[in-house]
Amino acid sequence: MMVWRIWDTRVQNIIGKIQILMLLEPPYIDSIEWSKWHVFWLDERVIPKDHEDSNYKLANDGFLYKVPILPGNVYAINDKLSTEGAADNYEACLKNLVNRNVIALYEASGFPKFDLMLLGMGPDGHVASLFPSHPLLKENEKLVTFIKDSPKPPPERITFTFPVINFSTYIALVITGADEAGAVQTALGKSQNLVKLHVQMVSPEGKLTWFLDKDAASKL
């Protein structure tokens, strides 16, 4: 089971150009059981799928159409719905897949348990579309929620909530670029700044691994 926070430049620079694209070539492409892959977006802009800012388009053009993942195992949002409708529809999709045992259930919490989530981070320390000082940070019942006032354009998005993110088995936090160096320094406790960043709310039941390029790690 694969959950992607893709395909922005932060993730593409380090994962997209190196590890992910390696999967497009032998011997890797022939050794992977692609039929077992299920790909989701833990946040997405509510815009047409062919829009240049669509995470789906970026992922599809850069990777998905080049590998034999079953089309029915790629779960894009319904871009014909309202923002709230798209979030509700995506949550219903996840619940249906849990009921069908396609997605595992974390019994103690009742939340789905994904195998892997791929996350980026903004310069302000946000992850997914969970932005600083926003009420969505406190959402602990819904699986998927929506935002209409994102401080980054486009303003309307859907996003997984922190409980869903944190019950993942593995989280890969991929950060590149000097713009994120200060937030990396703060988040990893290497700064005198005592402000808690929202990336520090990523505290999985499973394993969290940080992947940094030289620029992102420059203040450590």
mmCIF file of C-alpha atoms in Angstrom:
data_model
loop_
_atom_site.group_PDB
_atom_site.id
_atom_site.type_symbol
_atom_site.label_atom_id
_atom_site.label_comp_id
_atom_site.label_asym_id
_atom_site.label_seq_id
_atom_site.Cartn_x
_atom_site.Cartn_y
_atom_site.Cartn_z
ATOM 1 C CA MET A 1 0.000 0.000 0.000
ATOM 2 C CA MET A 2 1.467 3.307 -1.047
ATOM 3 C CA VAL A 3 0.294 6.773 -0.021
ATOM 4 C CA TRP A 4 1.912 9.654 -1.776
ATOM 5 C CA ARG A 5 2.163 13.314 -0.891
ATOM 6 C CA ILE A 6 3.284 14.133 -4.378
ATOM 7 C CA TRP A 7 4.424 15.525 -6.667
ATOM 8 C CA ASP A 8 5.821 18.858 -5.513
ATOM 9 C CA THR A 9 9.367 20.002 -6.188
ATOM 10 C CA ARG A 10 10.540 19.289 -2.635
ATOM 11 C CA VAL A 11 9.781 15.590 -3.036
ATOM 12 C CA GLN A 12 10.650 15.373 -6.709
ATOM 13 C CA ASN A 13 14.174 16.739 -6.312
ATOM 14 C CA ILE A 14 15.424 14.039 -3.971
ATOM 15 C CA ILE A 15 13.050 11.102 -4.381
ATOM 16 C CA GLY A 16 11.583 11.704 -7.824
ATOM 17 C CA LYS A 17 14.906 12.085 -9.575
ATOM 18 C CA ILE A 18 16.742 9.357 -7.707
ATOM 19 C CA GLN A 19 14.936 6.520 -5.939
ATOM 20 C CA ILE A 20 11.522 6.742 -7.610
ATOM 21 C CA LEU A 21 12.833 7.050 -11.148
ATOM 22 C CA MET A 22 15.138 4.100 -10.560
ATOM 23 C CA LEU A 23 11.978 2.006 -10.374
ATOM 24 C CA LEU A 24 11.307 2.788 -14.038
ATOM 25 C CA GLU A 25 14.343 0.836 -15.207
ATOM 26 C CA PRO A 26 15.526 -2.782 -15.067
ATOM 27 C CA PRO A 27 16.089 -4.664 -12.888
ATOM 28 C CA TYR A 28 13.692 -2.830 -10.547
ATOM 29 C CA ILE A 29 10.679 -2.382 -12.812
ATOM 30 C CA ASP A 30 10.634 -6.110 -13.539
ATOM 31 C CA SER A 31 11.111 -7.214 -9.933
ATOM 32 C CA ILE A 32 8.260 -5.283 -8.296
ATOM 33 C CA GLU A 33 4.795 -6.734 -7.836
ATOM 34 C CA TRP A 34 2.997 -3.701 -9.180
ATOM 35 C CA SER A 35 -0.389 -5.370 -8.795
ATOM 36 C CA LYS A 36 0.002 -4.974 -5.025
ATOM 37 C CA TRP A 37 0.481 -1.212 -5.191
ATOM 38 C CA HIS A 38 -2.402 1.062 -4.189
ATOM 39 C CA VAL A 39 -1.617 4.756 -4.587
ATOM 40 C CA PHE A 40 -3.402 7.558 -2.735
ATOM 41 C CA TRP A 41 -2.908 11.274 -2.182
ATOM 42 C CA LEU A 42 -2.833 12.405 1.409
ATOM 43 C CA ASP A 43 -3.543 15.905 0.189
ATOM 44 C CA GLU A 44 -4.626 17.299 -3.148
ATOM 45 C CA ARG A 45 -5.635 20.584 -4.711
ATOM 46 C CA VAL A 46 -9.314 20.626 -5.726
ATOM 47 C CA ILE A 47 -8.708 21.537 -9.354
ATOM 48 C CA PRO A 48 -9.095 19.593 -12.610
ATOM 49 C CA LYS A 49 -6.778 16.606 -12.852
ATOM 50 C CA ASP A 50 -5.220 18.001 -16.030
ATOM 51 C CA HIS A 51 -4.354 21.333 -14.363
ATOM 52 C CA GLU A 52 -0.640 22.105 -14.093
ATOM 53 C CA ASP A 53 -0.950 22.484 -10.295
ATOM 54 C CA SER A 54 -2.615 19.096 -9.811
ATOM 55 C CA ASN A 55 -0.605 16.682 -7.696
ATOM 56 C CA TYR A 56 -2.260 13.878 -9.649
ATOM 57 C CA LYS A 57 -1.033 15.250 -12.980
ATOM 58 C CA LEU A 58 2.500 15.692 -11.692
ATOM 59 C CA ALA A 59 2.558 12.162 -10.306
ATOM 60 C CA ASN A 60 0.959 10.637 -13.370
ATOM 61 C CA ASP A 61 3.184 12.417 -15.879
ATOM 62 C CA GLY A 62 6.367 11.806 -13.919
ATOM 63 C CA PHE A 63 5.852 8.242 -12.770
ATOM 64 C CA LEU A 64 2.504 6.497 -12.674
ATOM 65 C CA TYR A 65 1.814 6.125 -16.384
ATOM 66 C CA LYS A 66 5.288 4.636 -16.848
ATOM 67 C CA VAL A 67 4.743 1.669 -14.528
ATOM 68 C CA PRO A 68 2.173 -1.162 -14.666
ATOM 69 C CA ILE A 69 0.164 -0.198 -11.581
ATOM 70 C CA LEU A 70 -3.431 -1.264 -12.113
ATOM 71 C CA PRO A 71 -5.528 1.815 -13.031
ATOM 72 C CA GLY A 72 -8.138 0.784 -10.469
ATOM 73 C CA ASN A 73 -5.483 0.935 -7.748
ATOM 74 C CA VAL A 74 -4.777 4.644 -8.283
ATOM 75 C CA TYR A 75 -7.170 6.711 -6.175
ATOM 76 C CA ALA A 76 -7.355 10.287 -7.430
ATOM 77 C CA ILE A 77 -9.923 12.670 -5.994
ATOM 78 C CA ASN A 78 -13.204 13.335 -7.786
ATOM 79 C CA ASP A 79 -12.449 16.752 -9.243
ATOM 80 C CA LYS A 80 -16.060 17.265 -10.330
ATOM 81 C CA LEU A 81 -17.236 17.704 -6.731
ATOM 82 C CA SER A 82 -17.106 20.670 -4.386
ATOM 83 C CA THR A 83 -14.177 20.849 -1.987
ATOM 84 C CA GLU A 84 -16.268 19.489 0.874
ATOM 85 C CA GLY A 85 -17.812 16.883 -1.411
ATOM 86 C CA ALA A 86 -14.397 15.746 -2.643
ATOM 87 C CA ALA A 87 -13.198 15.287 0.949
ATOM 88 C CA ASP A 88 -16.317 13.338 1.942
ATOM 89 C CA ASN A 89 -16.053 11.197 -1.182
ATOM 90 C CA TYR A 90 -12.390 10.397 -0.512
ATOM 91 C CA GLU A 91 -13.115 9.482 3.097
ATOM 92 C CA ALA A 92 -15.931 7.197 1.947
ATOM 93 C CA CYS A 93 -13.506 5.575 -0.494
ATOM 94 C CA LEU A 94 -11.010 4.881 2.304
ATOM 95 C CA LYS A 95 -13.689 3.427 4.575
ATOM 96 C CA ASN A 96 -14.909 1.179 1.771
ATOM 97 C CA LEU A 97 -11.373 -0.095 1.172
ATOM 98 C CA VAL A 98 -10.963 -0.779 4.892
ATOM 99 C CA ASN A 99 -14.206 -2.765 4.876
ATOM 100 C CA ARG A 100 -12.901 -4.776 1.919
ATOM 101 C CA ASN A 101 -9.573 -5.393 3.710
ATOM 102 C CA VAL A 102 -7.661 -3.552 0.994
ATOM 103 C CA ILE A 103 -6.425 -1.093 3.628
ATOM 104 C CA ALA A 104 -5.528 -2.434 7.047
ATOM 105 C CA LEU A 105 -7.288 -1.159 10.166
ATOM 106 C CA TYR A 106 -5.424 0.009 13.251
ATOM 107 C CA GLU A 107 -7.655 -1.806 15.725
ATOM 108 C CA ALA A 108 -6.877 0.330 18.769
ATOM 109 C CA SER A 109 -7.836 3.566 17.031
ATOM 110 C CA GLY A 110 -10.289 2.618 14.321
ATOM 111 C CA PHE A 111 -8.203 4.550 11.794
ATOM 112 C CA PRO A 112 -6.811 3.038 8.584
ATOM 113 C CA LYS A 113 -3.213 1.880 8.694
ATOM 114 C CA PHE A 114 -1.284 2.603 5.514
ATOM 115 C CA ASP A 115 2.035 0.949 4.753
ATOM 116 C CA LEU A 116 3.876 4.080 3.668
ATOM 117 C CA MET A 117 3.280 7.804 3.476
ATOM 118 C CA LEU A 118 5.570 10.130 1.554
ATOM 119 C CA LEU A 119 5.535 13.645 3.016
ATOM 120 C CA GLY A 120 7.161 16.937 2.180
ATOM 121 C CA MET A 121 7.440 20.015 4.412
ATOM 122 C CA GLY A 122 7.015 23.727 3.763
ATOM 123 C CA PRO A 123 9.338 26.481 5.039
ATOM 124 C CA ASP A 124 6.786 27.193 7.789
ATOM 125 C CA GLY A 125 6.947 23.579 8.973
ATOM 126 C CA HIS A 126 3.565 22.507 7.595
ATOM 127 C CA VAL A 127 2.898 19.070 6.145
ATOM 128 C CA ALA A 128 0.100 17.902 3.856
ATOM 129 C CA SER A 129 -2.414 20.794 3.765
ATOM 130 C CA LEU A 130 -2.336 21.211 7.537
ATOM 131 C CA PHE A 131 -1.157 24.787 7.924
ATOM 132 C CA PRO A 132 -0.014 26.727 11.022
ATOM 133 C CA SER A 133 -2.763 28.073 13.303
ATOM 134 C CA HIS A 134 -5.502 26.444 11.238
ATOM 135 C CA PRO A 135 -8.410 24.673 13.012
ATOM 136 C CA LEU A 136 -7.785 21.530 10.932
ATOM 137 C CA LEU A 137 -4.749 20.824 13.091
ATOM 138 C CA LYS A 138 -7.114 19.761 15.880
ATOM 139 C CA GLU A 139 -9.291 17.482 13.754
ATOM 140 C CA ASN A 140 -9.101 14.015 15.298
ATOM 141 C CA GLU A 141 -12.263 12.286 14.120
ATOM 142 C CA LYS A 142 -12.372 12.616 10.350
ATOM 143 C CA LEU A 143 -10.051 10.694 8.049
ATOM 144 C CA VAL A 144 -10.137 13.331 5.320
ATOM 145 C CA THR A 145 -11.086 16.969 5.652
ATOM 146 C CA PHE A 146 -10.982 20.078 3.477
ATOM 147 C CA ILE A 147 -9.636 23.600 3.447
ATOM 148 C CA LYS A 148 -10.890 26.555 1.417
ATOM 149 C CA ASP A 149 -8.465 29.182 2.702
ATOM 150 C CA SER A 150 -5.041 27.659 2.163
ATOM 151 C CA PRO A 151 -2.317 30.298 2.629
ATOM 152 C CA LYS A 152 -0.662 28.770 -0.427
ATOM 153 C CA PRO A 153 -2.500 28.786 -3.764
ATOM 154 C CA PRO A 154 -4.680 27.186 -4.874
ATOM 155 C CA PRO A 155 -6.828 27.814 -1.780
ATOM 156 C CA GLU A 156 -9.151 24.792 -1.970
ATOM 157 C CA ARG A 157 -7.708 21.396 -1.019
ATOM 158 C CA ILE A 158 -8.472 18.132 0.711
ATOM 159 C CA THR A 159 -6.117 16.580 3.228
ATOM 160 C CA PHE A 160 -5.657 13.579 5.467
ATOM 161 C CA THR A 161 -5.823 14.443 9.151
ATOM 162 C CA PHE A 162 -2.954 13.917 11.579
ATOM 163 C CA PRO A 163 -4.417 10.730 13.114
ATOM 164 C CA VAL A 164 -4.490 9.056 9.696
ATOM 165 C CA ILE A 165 -0.959 10.205 8.933
ATOM 166 C CA ASN A 166 0.394 9.070 12.282
ATOM 167 C CA PHE A 167 -1.080 5.578 12.175
ATOM 168 C CA SER A 168 0.967 4.804 9.077
ATOM 169 C CA THR A 169 3.484 1.967 9.353
ATOM 170 C CA TYR A 170 6.239 4.011 7.708
ATOM 171 C CA ILE A 171 6.567 7.723 6.975
ATOM 172 C CA ALA A 172 9.255 9.110 4.681
ATOM 173 C CA LEU A 173 9.682 12.834 5.281
ATOM 174 C CA VAL A 174 11.498 14.218 2.238
ATOM 175 C CA ILE A 175 12.856 17.762 2.448
ATOM 176 C CA THR A 176 15.046 19.626 -0.012
ATOM 177 C CA GLY A 177 16.272 23.154 -0.464
ATOM 178 C CA ALA A 178 17.734 25.934 1.645
ATOM 179 C CA ASP A 179 14.316 27.520 2.219
ATOM 180 C CA GLU A 180 13.450 24.617 4.515
ATOM 181 C CA ALA A 181 16.784 24.577 6.400
ATOM 182 C CA GLY A 182 15.555 26.728 9.288
ATOM 183 C CA ALA A 183 12.467 24.602 9.816
ATOM 184 C CA VAL A 184 14.571 21.428 9.683
ATOM 185 C CA GLN A 185 16.918 22.886 12.303
ATOM 186 C CA THR A 186 14.013 23.736 14.606
ATOM 187 C CA ALA A 187 12.155 20.477 14.089
ATOM 188 C CA LEU A 188 15.197 18.340 14.852
ATOM 189 C CA GLY A 189 16.024 20.281 18.008
ATOM 190 C CA LYS A 190 19.171 21.939 16.700
ATOM 191 C CA SER A 191 17.909 25.487 17.180
ATOM 192 C CA GLN A 192 17.504 27.811 20.159
ATOM 193 C CA ASN A 193 14.012 28.529 18.824
ATOM 194 C CA LEU A 194 11.517 26.922 21.220
ATOM 195 C CA VAL A 195 8.578 27.279 18.830
ATOM 196 C CA LYS A 196 7.032 23.911 18.010
ATOM 197 C CA LEU A 197 6.520 23.336 14.297
ATOM 198 C CA HIS A 198 3.613 21.362 12.929
ATOM 199 C CA VAL A 199 5.922 18.859 11.275
ATOM 200 C CA GLN A 200 6.710 17.805 14.849
ATOM 201 C CA MET A 201 3.118 16.593 15.106
ATOM 202 C CA VAL A 202 4.159 13.823 12.732
ATOM 203 C CA SER A 203 4.707 11.138 15.344
ATOM 204 C CA PRO A 204 3.852 7.801 13.779
ATOM 205 C CA GLU A 205 3.027 4.588 15.537
ATOM 206 C CA GLY A 206 5.483 3.071 13.070
ATOM 207 C CA LYS A 207 8.797 4.366 11.745
ATOM 208 C CA LEU A 208 9.629 7.915 10.639
ATOM 209 C CA THR A 209 12.667 8.550 8.429
ATOM 210 C CA TRP A 210 13.908 11.986 7.384
ATOM 211 C CA PHE A 211 15.510 12.373 3.937
ATOM 212 C CA LEU A 212 17.384 15.673 3.531
ATOM 213 C CA ASP A 213 19.509 17.076 0.756
ATOM 214 C CA LYS A 214 22.628 19.119 1.516
ATOM 215 C CA ASP A 215 20.811 22.458 1.435
ATOM 216 C CA ALA A 216 17.977 21.360 3.725
ATOM 217 C CA ALA A 217 20.521 19.993 6.217
ATOM 218 C CA SER A 218 22.792 23.047 6.036
ATOM 219 C CA LYS A 219 21.876 24.368 9.519
ATOM 220 C CA LEU A 220 22.239 21.104 11.405
#
